[in-house]
Coordinates of C-alpha atoms in Angstrom, one line a residue:
Chain I
M9 CA 2.8 -35.9 -7.1
S10 CA 0.1 -35.3 -4.7
V11 CA -0.1 -31.1 -4.4
T12 CA -1.5 -31.3 -0.9
A13 CA 0.5 -29.3 1.4
A14 CA 1.4 -30.6 4.7
R15 CA -0.1 -28.3 6.9
P16 CA 0.2 -27.9 10.8
A17 CA -1.5 -30.3 12.9
R18 CA -3.2 -28.0 15.1
S19 CA -5.0 -25.7 12.5
S20 CA -7.6 -29.2 11.7
A21 CA -7.4 -30.5 15.0
L22 CA -9.0 -27.2 17.0
P23 CA -12.4 -25.8 15.8
G24 CA -12.2 -22.3 14.6
I25 CA -13.6 -20.9 17.2
L26 CA -11.2 -21.9 19.9
R27 CA -8.2 -21.0 17.3
L28 CA -9.9 -17.1 17.3
V29 CA -9.7 -16.6 21.1
R30 CA -5.9 -16.5 22.1
P31 CA -5.6 -13.4 23.6
R32 CA -1.8 -11.7 22.6
T33 CA -1.1 -8.3 24.2
R34 CA -0.2 -5.3 22.0
W35 CA 1.3 -3.0 24.2
R36 CA 3.4 -1.1 21.6
E37 CA 0.1 -0.4 19.5
L38 CA -1.7 0.6 22.9
A39 CA 0.8 3.2 23.7
L40 CA 0.7 4.8 20.0
L41 CA -2.9 4.7 20.0
G42 CA -2.8 6.6 23.3
L43 CA -0.7 9.3 22.0
V44 CA -2.5 9.1 18.8
A45 CA -5.7 10.0 21.4
V46 CA -3.7 12.9 23.0
A47 CA -2.8 14.4 20.1
L48 CA -6.2 14.6 18.5
V49 CA -7.8 16.0 21.4
V50 CA -5.4 18.8 21.6
G51 CA -6.1 19.3 18.0
S52 CA -9.8 19.7 18.9
I53 CA -9.7 22.1 21.6
S54 CA -7.6 23.9 19.3
L55 CA -10.1 23.9 16.8
G56 CA -12.9 24.7 19.2
A57 CA -11.6 27.2 20.8
T58 CA -10.8 28.6 17.5
A59 CA -14.2 28.5 16.3
D60 CA -15.4 30.2 19.4
A61 CA -14.1 33.1 19.8
R62 CA -14.3 33.8 16.0
P63 CA -17.9 35.4 16.0
G64 CA -16.6 37.9 18.6
L65 CA -13.2 38.2 16.7
D66 CA -14.6 39.2 13.7
A67 CA -17.2 41.5 15.7
G68 CA -13.9 43.4 17.0
R69 CA -14.3 41.9 20.5
V70 CA -10.6 40.3 21.9
P71 CA -12.2 37.7 24.1
Q72 CA -10.7 37.7 27.8
A73 CA -10.6 34.4 28.9
A74 CA -10.6 31.0 26.7
D75 CA -13.6 28.9 27.0
L76 CA -11.4 25.6 26.1
R77 CA -14.0 23.5 25.2
L78 CA -13.8 20.0 21.9
M79 CA -14.8 21.0 19.1
D80 CA -17.2 17.8 18.5
A81 CA -16.8 16.1 21.5
R82 CA -19.2 13.7 20.3
G83 CA -17.6 12.8 17.3
L84 CA -14.1 12.7 18.4
G85 CA -15.2 10.2 21.1
I86 CA -16.8 8.1 18.5
Y87 CA -13.4 7.8 16.5
L88 CA -10.8 7.1 19.2
A89 CA -13.6 4.5 20.7
A90 CA -13.7 3.1 17.2
L91 CA -10.0 2.7 17.3
L92 CA -9.7 1.1 20.5
V93 CA -12.4 -1.1 19.5
A94 CA -10.2 -2.1 16.3
H95 CA -7.1 -2.8 19.2
L96 CA -9.0 -4.7 21.1
A97 CA -10.5 -7.2 18.6
F98 CA -6.5 -7.5 17.3
V99 CA -5.7 -8.5 20.6
L100 CA -8.5 -10.9 21.2
A101 CA -7.4 -12.7 17.7
G102 CA -4.0 -13.0 18.7
R103 CA -2.4 -12.5 15.2
R104 CA 1.1 -11.4 15.2
T105 CA 0.1 -8.4 12.5
D106 CA 1.8 -5.3 12.3
Q107 CA 1.3 -2.7 15.5
V108 CA 2.8 0.5 13.9
L109 CA 0.1 0.9 11.4
L110 CA -3.0 1.2 13.0
P111 CA -1.9 4.2 14.9
A112 CA -0.2 6.1 12.0
V113 CA -3.5 5.5 10.0
G114 CA -5.7 6.1 12.7
M115 CA -3.3 9.5 13.1
L116 CA -4.2 10.6 9.4
G117 CA -7.9 9.7 9.6
G118 CA -7.7 11.9 12.7
I119 CA -6.4 14.5 11.7
G120 CA -8.9 14.3 8.4
L121 CA -12.1 14.3 10.6
L122 CA -10.8 17.4 12.4
L123 CA -10.7 18.9 9.3
M124 CA -13.7 18.4 7.6
Q125 CA -15.2 19.2 11.2
R126 CA -13.3 22.6 10.6
L127 CA -14.7 23.3 7.0
P128 CA -18.1 24.6 6.5
Q129 CA -20.8 21.3 6.9
D130 CA -22.6 22.7 4.0
L131 CA -20.2 21.5 1.9
V132 CA -21.7 18.0 1.3
T133 CA -24.9 16.9 3.5
Q134 CA -27.2 14.3 3.0
S135 CA -30.6 13.4 5.3
F136 CA -31.1 9.6 6.0
G137 CA -34.9 9.9 6.9
S138 CA -35.2 13.3 9.3
T139 CA -31.5 13.5 10.1
D140 CA -29.4 16.0 8.7
L141 CA -25.8 14.9 8.3
G142 CA -22.7 17.5 7.4
L143 CA -19.3 16.9 5.9
G144 CA -17.8 16.1 9.6
Q145 CA -20.9 13.7 10.7
L146 CA -20.2 11.8 7.5
Q147 CA -16.8 11.8 7.4
L148 CA -17.0 10.0 10.9
A149 CA -19.6 7.8 9.8
W150 CA -17.1 6.5 6.6
L151 CA -13.8 6.7 9.0
V152 CA -15.7 4.2 11.0
L153 CA -17.1 2.2 8.6
A154 CA -13.3 2.1 7.5
I155 CA -11.6 0.9 10.6
G156 CA -14.1 -1.6 10.9
V157 CA -13.3 -2.9 7.1
A158 CA -9.5 -2.7 8.0
T159 CA -9.9 -5.0 11.2
V160 CA -11.9 -7.7 9.5
V161 CA -9.9 -7.9 6.9
G162 CA -6.6 -7.8 8.9
I163 CA -8.3 -10.5 11.4
V164 CA -10.1 -12.8 9.3
V165 CA -7.8 -13.1 5.3
R166 CA -5.7 -16.0 7.1
S167 CA -4.9 -17.5 3.7
D168 CA -4.0 -15.4 0.5
S169 CA -4.3 -18.1 -1.9
W170 CA -8.2 -16.8 -2.8
L171 CA -6.1 -13.8 -4.4
R172 CA -3.3 -15.3 -6.1
L173 CA -5.2 -18.5 -8.0
Y174 CA -7.2 -15.9 -9.0
K175 CA -5.7 -13.2 -10.4
Y176 CA -7.2 -12.9 -14.2
T177 CA -10.6 -13.2 -12.7
W178 CA -9.7 -10.1 -10.3
A179 CA -8.0 -8.6 -13.4
A180 CA -11.1 -9.4 -15.5
A181 CA -13.6 -8.0 -12.4
G182 CA -11.2 -4.6 -13.0
I183 CA -11.5 -4.3 -16.2
A184 CA -15.1 -5.2 -16.0
L185 CA -15.5 -1.8 -13.5
L186 CA -13.5 -0.1 -15.7
L187 CA -16.2 -0.5 -18.7
L188 CA -18.9 -0.3 -16.5
T189 CA -17.4 3.0 -15.4
F190 CA -16.6 4.4 -19.3
V191 CA -20.5 3.2 -20.0
L192 CA -22.8 4.2 -17.1
G193 CA -20.4 6.2 -15.7
T194 CA -21.8 9.9 -14.7
D195 CA -19.7 13.3 -15.5
V196 CA -18.2 15.0 -12.4
N197 CA -16.4 17.9 -13.7
G198 CA -15.7 16.8 -16.9
A199 CA -14.2 13.9 -15.6
R200 CA -16.2 10.4 -15.9
L201 CA -15.0 9.2 -12.5
S202 CA -18.4 8.2 -10.7
L203 CA -20.6 5.4 -10.6
D204 CA -24.2 5.2 -9.4
I205 CA -25.5 1.9 -9.4
G206 CA -29.1 2.2 -7.7
P207 CA -28.8 4.3 -4.2
L208 CA -25.1 3.3 -4.3
S209 CA -22.3 5.7 -5.9
G210 CA -18.4 5.7 -5.4
Q211 CA -15.8 6.0 -7.6
P212 CA -14.3 2.7 -8.9
S213 CA -10.9 4.0 -9.2
E214 CA -10.1 3.7 -6.1
L215 CA -11.0 -0.2 -5.5
L216 CA -9.5 -0.7 -9.2
K217 CA -6.3 0.3 -7.8
V218 CA -6.4 -3.0 -4.9
I219 CA -7.2 -5.2 -7.7
L220 CA -4.3 -3.7 -10.0
V221 CA -2.1 -4.5 -7.0
V222 CA -3.5 -8.0 -6.6
F223 CA -2.9 -8.8 -10.5
L224 CA 0.3 -7.4 -10.8
A225 CA 1.9 -9.3 -7.9
G226 CA 0.5 -12.4 -9.1
Y227 CA 1.5 -12.3 -12.6
L228 CA 5.1 -10.8 -11.5
S229 CA 5.7 -13.5 -8.8
E230 CA 4.6 -16.2 -11.5
N231 CA 6.6 -14.0 -14.4
R232 CA 9.7 -13.3 -12.5
P233 CA 12.0 -15.6 -13.8
L234 CA 11.2 -15.2 -17.3
L235 CA 10.8 -11.5 -17.1
V236 CA 14.6 -11.3 -15.9
E237 CA 15.5 -13.5 -19.4
E238 CA 17.2 -11.3 -22.1
N239 CA 16.8 -12.7 -25.1
T240 CA 15.4 -9.9 -27.1
R241 CA 18.0 -7.1 -28.4
I242 CA 17.0 -4.1 -29.8
G243 CA 19.9 -2.5 -30.4
P244 CA 21.6 -1.4 -26.7
I245 CA 18.1 -2.5 -25.1
R246 CA 18.1 -5.8 -24.1
L247 CA 14.5 -7.6 -23.2
P248 CA 12.8 -10.2 -21.7
P249 CA 10.5 -12.5 -24.2
L250 CA 8.3 -10.3 -26.2
P251 CA 5.5 -12.1 -25.2
Y252 CA 5.8 -11.5 -21.9
L253 CA 5.8 -7.4 -22.2
A254 CA 2.4 -7.6 -24.2
P255 CA 1.1 -7.1 -19.8
M256 CA 3.5 -3.6 -20.2
L257 CA 1.9 -2.4 -23.1
A258 CA -1.2 -3.0 -22.5
M259 CA -0.9 -1.7 -19.0
W260 CA 0.3 1.1 -20.9
A261 CA -2.4 1.3 -23.2
I262 CA -5.3 0.8 -20.2
A263 CA -3.7 4.2 -18.4
L264 CA -4.5 6.1 -21.9
G265 CA -7.5 4.7 -22.3
I266 CA -8.4 5.8 -18.9
V267 CA -7.1 9.0 -19.5
I268 CA -8.9 9.4 -23.0
V269 CA -11.9 8.0 -22.0
Q270 CA -12.6 9.1 -18.3
R271 CA -10.3 11.7 -18.1
D272 CA -9.4 10.7 -15.1
L273 CA -5.3 12.1 -15.4
G274 CA -4.7 11.0 -11.7
A275 CA -5.9 7.0 -11.8
A276 CA -3.9 7.2 -15.1
L277 CA -0.6 8.5 -13.2
L278 CA -1.2 6.3 -10.3
F279 CA -1.9 3.0 -12.3
F280 CA 1.7 3.4 -14.5
A281 CA 3.7 4.8 -11.4
V282 CA 2.6 1.7 -9.4
F283 CA 2.3 -0.7 -12.2
L284 CA 6.4 0.7 -12.7
S285 CA 7.9 0.3 -9.8
L286 CA 6.2 -3.0 -9.1
L287 CA 8.5 -4.4 -12.4
Y288 CA 11.2 -2.7 -10.9
I289 CA 11.1 -4.8 -7.8
A290 CA 10.0 -7.6 -9.7
T291 CA 13.3 -7.6 -11.6
A292 CA 15.3 -5.2 -10.8
R293 CA 16.1 -4.4 -14.2
R294 CA 16.9 -0.7 -14.6
S295 CA 16.1 -1.4 -18.6
F296 CA 12.5 -1.6 -17.4
V297 CA 12.1 1.6 -15.8
V298 CA 13.9 3.6 -18.9
L299 CA 11.7 1.5 -20.9
G300 CA 8.3 2.5 -18.9
I301 CA 9.3 6.5 -18.5
I302 CA 10.0 6.5 -22.6
L303 CA 6.5 5.1 -23.2
F304 CA 5.5 7.7 -20.4
L305 CA 7.0 10.6 -21.9
V306 CA 5.8 9.5 -25.7
G307 CA 2.5 9.1 -24.4
A308 CA 2.2 12.3 -22.7
F309 CA 3.4 14.3 -25.4
V310 CA 1.0 12.9 -27.7
L311 CA -2.0 13.6 -25.3
Y312 CA -0.6 17.2 -24.5
K313 CA -0.8 17.8 -28.8
L314 CA -4.4 15.8 -28.7
F315 CA -6.6 16.9 -26.1
G316 CA -7.7 20.0 -24.2
H317 CA -8.2 18.7 -20.9
V318 CA -4.5 17.6 -20.5
Q319 CA -3.2 20.7 -22.7
Q320 CA -4.9 22.6 -19.6
R321 CA -3.7 20.8 -16.8
V322 CA 0.0 21.6 -18.0
D323 CA -0.8 25.2 -19.2
V324 CA -2.3 26.1 -15.8
W325 CA 1.0 23.7 -14.2
L326 CA 3.1 26.3 -16.1
D327 CA 1.8 29.3 -15.3
P328 CA -1.4 29.5 -13.1
F329 CA -1.9 33.4 -12.5
D330 CA -2.1 33.7 -16.6
D331 CA -5.9 33.1 -15.8
A332 CA -5.9 33.6 -12.2
Q333 CA -9.5 34.2 -11.8
G334 CA -10.3 31.0 -14.3
A335 CA -8.8 27.9 -15.1
G336 CA -5.7 28.3 -12.4
Y337 CA -8.3 29.3 -9.8
Q338 CA -8.0 26.6 -7.8
V339 CA -4.5 26.4 -7.6
V340 CA -3.6 30.1 -7.3
Q341 CA -6.0 30.1 -4.2
A342 CA -4.0 26.6 -2.7
L343 CA -0.7 28.1 -3.5
Y344 CA -2.3 31.6 -1.3
A345 CA -3.3 29.6 1.4
F346 CA 0.1 27.6 1.8
A347 CA 1.9 31.1 1.7
R348 CA -0.5 32.1 4.7
G349 CA 0.3 29.0 6.6
G350 CA 4.1 29.8 6.6
L351 CA 5.9 28.4 8.8
L352 CA 3.3 27.5 12.0
G353 CA 0.2 27.6 10.3
T354 CA -2.9 30.1 11.6
G355 CA -3.6 27.2 13.9
L356 CA -6.7 24.7 13.2
G357 CA -9.9 26.6 12.5
A358 CA -8.2 30.2 11.9
G359 CA -7.2 29.6 8.1
L360 CA -9.4 29.9 5.3
P361 CA -11.2 33.5 5.4
L362 CA -14.3 32.4 3.3
I363 CA -15.2 34.4 0.1
A364 CA -19.4 34.8 -0.1
G365 CA -19.5 32.1 2.1
N366 CA -17.7 29.5 0.7
P367 CA -14.2 28.6 1.1
P368 CA -12.2 29.5 -1.6
I369 CA -10.6 26.6 -2.7
P370 CA -12.7 24.5 -4.7
A371 CA -13.1 21.0 -3.8
V372 CA -11.0 21.5 -0.8
H373 CA -12.6 18.4 1.5
T374 CA -11.6 16.4 -1.6
D375 CA -8.7 17.3 -3.7
F376 CA -7.2 19.5 -1.9
P377 CA -7.1 18.8 2.0
L378 CA -3.4 18.8 2.0
A379 CA -3.6 23.2 1.4
A380 CA -6.1 23.6 3.8
L381 CA -4.0 21.7 6.3
G382 CA -0.7 23.6 4.7
E383 CA -2.6 26.9 6.0
E384 CA -3.9 25.6 9.4
L385 CA -0.5 24.0 10.9
G386 CA 1.8 25.1 8.3
L387 CA 5.4 23.9 6.9
I388 CA 5.9 22.0 10.0
G389 CA 2.5 20.4 10.5
L390 CA 2.6 19.5 6.9
L391 CA 6.1 18.2 7.3
A392 CA 4.6 15.8 9.9
I393 CA 1.7 14.6 7.6
L394 CA 4.2 13.4 4.8
G395 CA 6.3 11.7 7.6
L396 CA 3.2 9.9 8.3
Y397 CA 2.4 8.5 4.9
L398 CA 6.4 7.6 4.8
V399 CA 6.0 5.5 8.1
V400 CA 3.2 3.6 6.3
V401 CA 5.4 3.0 3.1
E402 CA 8.1 2.4 5.4
R403 CA 5.8 -0.6 7.2
G404 CA 4.6 -1.8 3.6
L405 CA 8.0 -2.3 2.5
R406 CA 9.4 -3.9 5.4
I407 CA 6.3 -6.6 5.6
A408 CA 7.3 -6.9 1.8
A409 CA 10.8 -7.6 3.0
A410 CA 9.8 -10.2 5.7
A411 CA 7.2 -12.0 3.4
A412 CA 8.0 -15.9 2.8
D413 CA 7.6 -15.9 -1.2
D414 CA 7.2 -13.3 -3.8
F415 CA 3.7 -13.3 -4.3
R416 CA 3.4 -11.8 -0.7
A417 CA 6.4 -9.5 -0.8
I418 CA 5.2 -7.9 -4.4
L419 CA 1.8 -7.7 -3.2
A420 CA 3.2 -5.9 0.4
A421 CA 4.8 -3.2 -1.8
G422 CA 2.8 -2.7 -4.1
L423 CA -0.5 -2.3 -1.7
S424 CA 2.1 0.5 0.4
L425 CA 2.9 1.8 -2.6
V426 CA -0.3 2.5 -4.3
V427 CA -0.9 5.1 -0.8
G428 CA 2.6 6.3 -0.9
V429 CA 2.2 7.1 -4.8
Q430 CA -1.3 8.4 -4.8
A431 CA -0.3 10.8 -1.9
F432 CA 2.6 12.2 -3.5
I433 CA 0.8 12.6 -6.6
I434 CA -1.9 14.9 -5.2
A435 CA 0.1 16.2 -2.9
A436 CA 2.6 17.6 -5.5
G437 CA -0.6 18.9 -7.4
N438 CA -1.7 20.6 -4.7
L439 CA 1.7 22.6 -4.4
K440 CA 1.9 23.3 -7.7
L441 CA 5.5 20.9 -8.2
I442 CA 3.7 18.6 -11.0
P443 CA 0.3 19.0 -12.8
L444 CA -2.8 18.6 -10.3
T445 CA -5.0 16.0 -11.0
G446 CA -7.9 15.4 -9.2
I447 CA -7.0 12.2 -6.8
T448 CA -7.9 11.8 -3.0
L449 CA -5.0 11.9 -0.6
P450 CA -5.0 8.8 1.0
F451 CA -7.0 8.5 4.8
I452 CA -7.8 12.9 5.0
S453 CA -9.7 13.6 2.0
Y454 CA -14.0 13.4 2.5
G455 CA -15.1 10.5 0.3
G456 CA -16.1 6.8 1.5
S457 CA -14.7 5.0 -2.0
S458 CA -11.5 6.6 -0.9
L459 CA -11.8 5.7 2.5
L460 CA -12.8 2.1 2.1
A461 CA -10.5 1.0 -0.6
N462 CA -7.5 2.6 1.6
A463 CA -9.1 0.7 4.4
L464 CA -8.8 -2.9 2.5
V465 CA -5.4 -1.9 1.4
V466 CA -4.5 -1.2 5.4
G467 CA -6.4 -4.7 6.5
L468 CA -4.4 -6.3 3.5
L469 CA -1.0 -5.3 4.4
L470 CA -1.5 -6.2 8.3
A471 CA -3.1 -9.5 7.4
L472 CA 0.3 -10.1 5.2
S473 CA 2.1 -8.5 8.3
D474 CA 1.7 -12.2 10.2
R475 CA 4.1 -14.9 10.3
G476 CA 2.1 -17.2 11.6
V477 CA -0.3 -17.4 9.0
E478 CA -0.7 -20.5 6.7
P479 CA 2.4 -21.4 4.6
P480 CA 1.6 -20.2 0.5
P481 CA 0.2 -23.0 -1.6
P482 CA 2.6 -25.1 -3.4
P483 CA 3.3 -23.5 -6.6
R484 CA 1.5 -25.3 -9.4
A485 CA 4.1 -27.2 -12.2
R486 CA 4.9 -24.3 -14.8
R487 CA 5.1 -25.9 -18.3
R488 CA 6.0 -22.5 -19.8
F489 CA 9.1 -22.6 -18.1
A490 CA 10.7 -26.1 -19.3
R491 CA 11.1 -25.0 -22.6
L492 CA 13.6 -22.6 -21.1
R493 CA 15.2 -24.7 -18.8
G494 CA 15.6 -27.5 -21.3
A495 CA 17.4 -24.9 -23.8
R496 CA 20.5 -24.3 -21.3
Chain F
M1 CA -0.9 39.8 24.4
D2 CA -4.1 38.9 26.2
G3 CA -4.9 35.8 27.8
F4 CA -7.1 34.4 24.9
T5 CA -4.5 34.7 22.6
L6 CA -2.0 32.8 24.8
T7 CA -3.6 30.2 25.7
I8 CA -4.7 29.6 22.1
W9 CA -1.1 29.8 21.0
I10 CA -0.2 27.2 23.2
V11 CA -2.6 24.9 22.3
R12 CA -1.5 25.1 18.8
L13 CA 2.0 24.7 19.3
L14 CA 1.5 22.0 21.5
F15 CA -0.6 20.0 18.7
L16 CA 2.1 20.3 16.4
G17 CA 4.6 18.9 19.4
L18 CA 2.3 16.1 20.2
L19 CA 2.3 15.2 16.2
Y20 CA 6.0 15.1 16.4
L21 CA 6.1 13.5 19.6
F22 CA 4.2 10.7 17.9
L23 CA 5.9 10.7 14.8
F24 CA 9.1 10.6 17.1
A25 CA 8.0 7.4 19.0
V26 CA 6.7 5.3 15.5
V27 CA 10.4 6.1 14.4
R28 CA 12.1 4.8 17.6
V29 CA 9.7 1.6 17.1
L30 CA 10.6 1.3 13.5
L31 CA 14.8 2.1 14.0
R32 CA 14.6 -0.7 16.8
D33 CA 12.9 -3.6 14.6
L34 CA 15.3 -2.2 11.8
R35 CA 18.6 -2.6 14.1
S36 CA 17.4 -6.3 15.1
A37 CA 16.5 -7.2 11.3
A38 CA 20.2 -6.2 10.7
R39 CA 21.4 -8.2 13.3
D40 CA 20.1 -12.1 12.6
R41 CA 20.4 -11.7 8.9
T42 CA 22.8 -14.2 8.3
E43 CA 21.1 -16.8 6.1
L44 CA 20.5 -16.0 2.2
G45 CA 17.4 -18.1 2.2
R46 CA 15.1 -20.7 4.2
L47 CA 14.2 -24.1 3.0
I48 CA 11.6 -25.6 4.8
V49 CA 10.5 -29.4 4.8
V50 CA 6.9 -29.8 3.2
E51 CA 6.8 -33.4 2.9
S52 CA 9.1 -36.3 4.2
P53 CA 7.6 -40.0 4.4
A54 CA 11.0 -41.4 5.6
G55 CA 10.7 -39.1 8.4
E56 CA 14.0 -37.7 8.7
P57 CA 14.0 -34.8 8.3
T58 CA 11.2 -33.8 10.2
V59 CA 8.0 -31.9 8.0
G60 CA 8.2 -28.3 9.1
A61 CA 11.8 -28.5 9.6
V62 CA 13.8 -25.1 8.3
F63 CA 17.7 -24.9 6.9
G64 CA 19.0 -21.9 6.7
L65 CA 21.1 -21.7 3.8
D66 CA 24.4 -20.2 2.9
A67 CA 25.4 -19.2 -0.6
I68 CA 26.0 -23.2 -1.3
A69 CA 24.4 -25.8 0.0
T70 CA 24.2 -29.5 -1.0
I71 CA 21.0 -32.1 -0.4
G72 CA 21.9 -35.9 -0.4
R73 CA 22.2 -39.0 2.1
D74 CA 25.6 -38.4 3.0
V75 CA 26.4 -37.1 6.0
N76 CA 28.7 -34.4 5.1
N77 CA 26.0 -32.7 2.9
T78 CA 24.2 -29.2 4.4
V79 CA 21.0 -31.0 4.3
V80 CA 20.8 -34.5 5.1
V81 CA 18.0 -36.6 4.0
D82 CA 18.1 -39.4 5.0
D83 CA 15.4 -41.2 2.1
P84 CA 15.9 -44.6 0.8
F85 CA 15.3 -42.9 -3.1
A86 CA 17.6 -40.2 -2.4
S87 CA 21.8 -40.6 -3.7
G88 CA 24.5 -39.7 -1.7
Q89 CA 25.1 -36.7 -3.4
H90 CA 21.8 -36.0 -4.8
A91 CA 21.7 -31.4 -5.5
S92 CA 23.2 -28.7 -4.7
L93 CA 21.7 -25.1 -4.2
T94 CA 23.9 -22.2 -4.8
Y95 CA 23.0 -18.5 -4.8
R96 CA 24.1 -16.7 -7.5
G97 CA 23.8 -13.1 -8.6
R98 CA 20.3 -12.3 -7.7
N99 CA 18.6 -16.1 -7.8
W100 CA 18.9 -19.3 -6.6
Y101 CA 19.5 -22.2 -8.8
V102 CA 19.8 -26.5 -8.3
E103 CA 21.8 -28.5 -9.8
D104 CA 21.5 -32.2 -9.7
L105 CA 25.0 -33.7 -9.2
G106 CA 23.8 -37.0 -11.0
S107 CA 21.4 -38.7 -8.8
T108 CA 19.9 -41.6 -9.8
N109 CA 16.0 -40.9 -9.1
G110 CA 16.7 -36.9 -10.3
T111 CA 15.8 -33.9 -8.7
F112 CA 12.0 -32.1 -9.2
I113 CA 11.1 -28.7 -9.4
N114 CA 7.2 -27.9 -8.6
G115 CA 7.0 -31.7 -10.4
T116 CA 9.3 -30.6 -13.6
P117 CA 12.6 -32.5 -13.5
V118 CA 15.8 -30.9 -13.6
E119 CA 18.5 -31.5 -16.4
S120 CA 21.7 -30.5 -14.9
V121 CA 21.2 -26.8 -13.5
A122 CA 17.6 -25.0 -13.0
P123 CA 16.6 -21.5 -11.6
L124 CA 14.9 -22.1 -8.6
G125 CA 12.0 -18.7 -7.2
Y126 CA 10.9 -18.2 -3.2
G127 CA 7.7 -20.3 -3.3
D128 CA 9.2 -23.0 -5.2
E129 CA 9.6 -26.7 -4.1
V130 CA 12.4 -28.6 -4.8
Q131 CA 11.8 -32.8 -4.4
V132 CA 14.9 -34.7 -3.8
G133 CA 13.9 -38.6 -3.0
E134 CA 10.6 -38.3 -1.5
V135 CA 11.3 -35.5 0.4
R136 CA 10.0 -32.2 -0.7
F137 CA 10.9 -28.8 0.3
R138 CA 9.8 -25.6 -0.7
L139 CA 12.5 -22.5 -0.5
E140 CA 11.4 -19.1 1.2
R141 CA 13.1 -15.9 1.7
A142 CA 15.2 -15.2 4.4
R143 CA 13.6 -14.0 7.9
A144 CA 14.1 -10.1 7.7

């Protein structure tokens, strides 16, 4: 039997360029982006006016009339222009992709940009030739690059066979990346997270999470019928065929390895949580979730007993005030910041009094942006930001529900969950709901790897949301199933 | 309260208000989208014709599926396949629990899933291909 699928005739009848230029208006996206622009301009004015008044207020003078100006008009202008260009590119490409994701993510990125412009600019500096770029400008550069990546991926990706067919290649690439970090990685704050190759440096775990989701989507969609079978019984627990549990145990081992070798608790927690959610989505078996949580608890207990850095994190979580000037300093300062913010916050630019020229929370721009935002926008602002993450997750799950086949459904669900779970882990860590683990807040935290990896996620979600894409490739005959089917 | 502090207060609250206005606009779009999806949802799955040498059904035709659908040459079937290699009552598709199953109804030339012959009943996943006679169908999720 031939395996070539019948494709719609028009895809081969027209040359590529002609198919590309078939504009389709996206008024909903434009209207939402307009709201984003208005909100960010007002936020920038609030920040600029406060920043102007600060020196005077600190000197004891109260200015009588406010000189309302934007904090960094050019920076914000470039960011909004980039969003508009992305919108126009989608209009010109004429694909029927999701219209809510770009504004929602653009709002999160814009809030992050305002925060980075507000924080002391010398937290991160980098010089290119004669120009020195501070925190705000670097974040802006990464954001523009990230919007570019999301747009290009969202427009260009029309077929998912390059993801679907090479899942083991992707898994191998991911493991290679992980091993490379184990061996060559540099230690930052006692955790081996970043990889420097020549002039480039980055955090591979950010890219790894995308690769992980792609692999899991491929594996789970292919083996779903087998995983739902229950032919192994251990006491009251009914399990699928044992060989198909191997990847689950391998996942668990990889998560443990990340904790032990890389000391990256956040990435390990993220990978395992996303893995369990996808397993549940693919099979709808609660026993897997129970089993996974038991494995997690066992692993967590053993790691707690064996490793000092895990113990320290948990102890700080249980009582940060026990060592408020030492190990618990970061968490304690974050709690103070949330407390200062209260319900409405101090206003952008008015929070975070510097301690000896430094912001009181170490790593506020990467690990604690939520504490800074909680102080300046208050509980109300914080809830709005968490709501925006919920919107991103809802869109992803909605795209998954509308997907044509299992691979796309699991891929879309996984991509959105990876963002949602990551936001939850770091937000809950900042709020002392769970032990603090150092990962970034998606779209808001400073950092190139984080922004680009999350842009890749958004781009793939946009590409998957298009109803008019190429149909899924015909599945290959699965010889392994023949045995099971014959047994019936 | 002096003018400056008042202005800053207003701008601050305006920013928070605009954040919520945006969130409200987004949620309204999402709700509308979910409502329209809930209204249209009548089918449990879709059968799409991938290959059909005899031309009936035509390639690209879409059949919305109920919990039980039969495929065959007889006009009383849910999906009528006018193919010389298809039997009158060829195969049936049923949705039980969370899964689709294909049953071969004793056809002459057999029913195939992704090229593998079906012996009595076999589970079918979304994206799988069913072959009846020389006609190939692909099972897809219902449009949500």
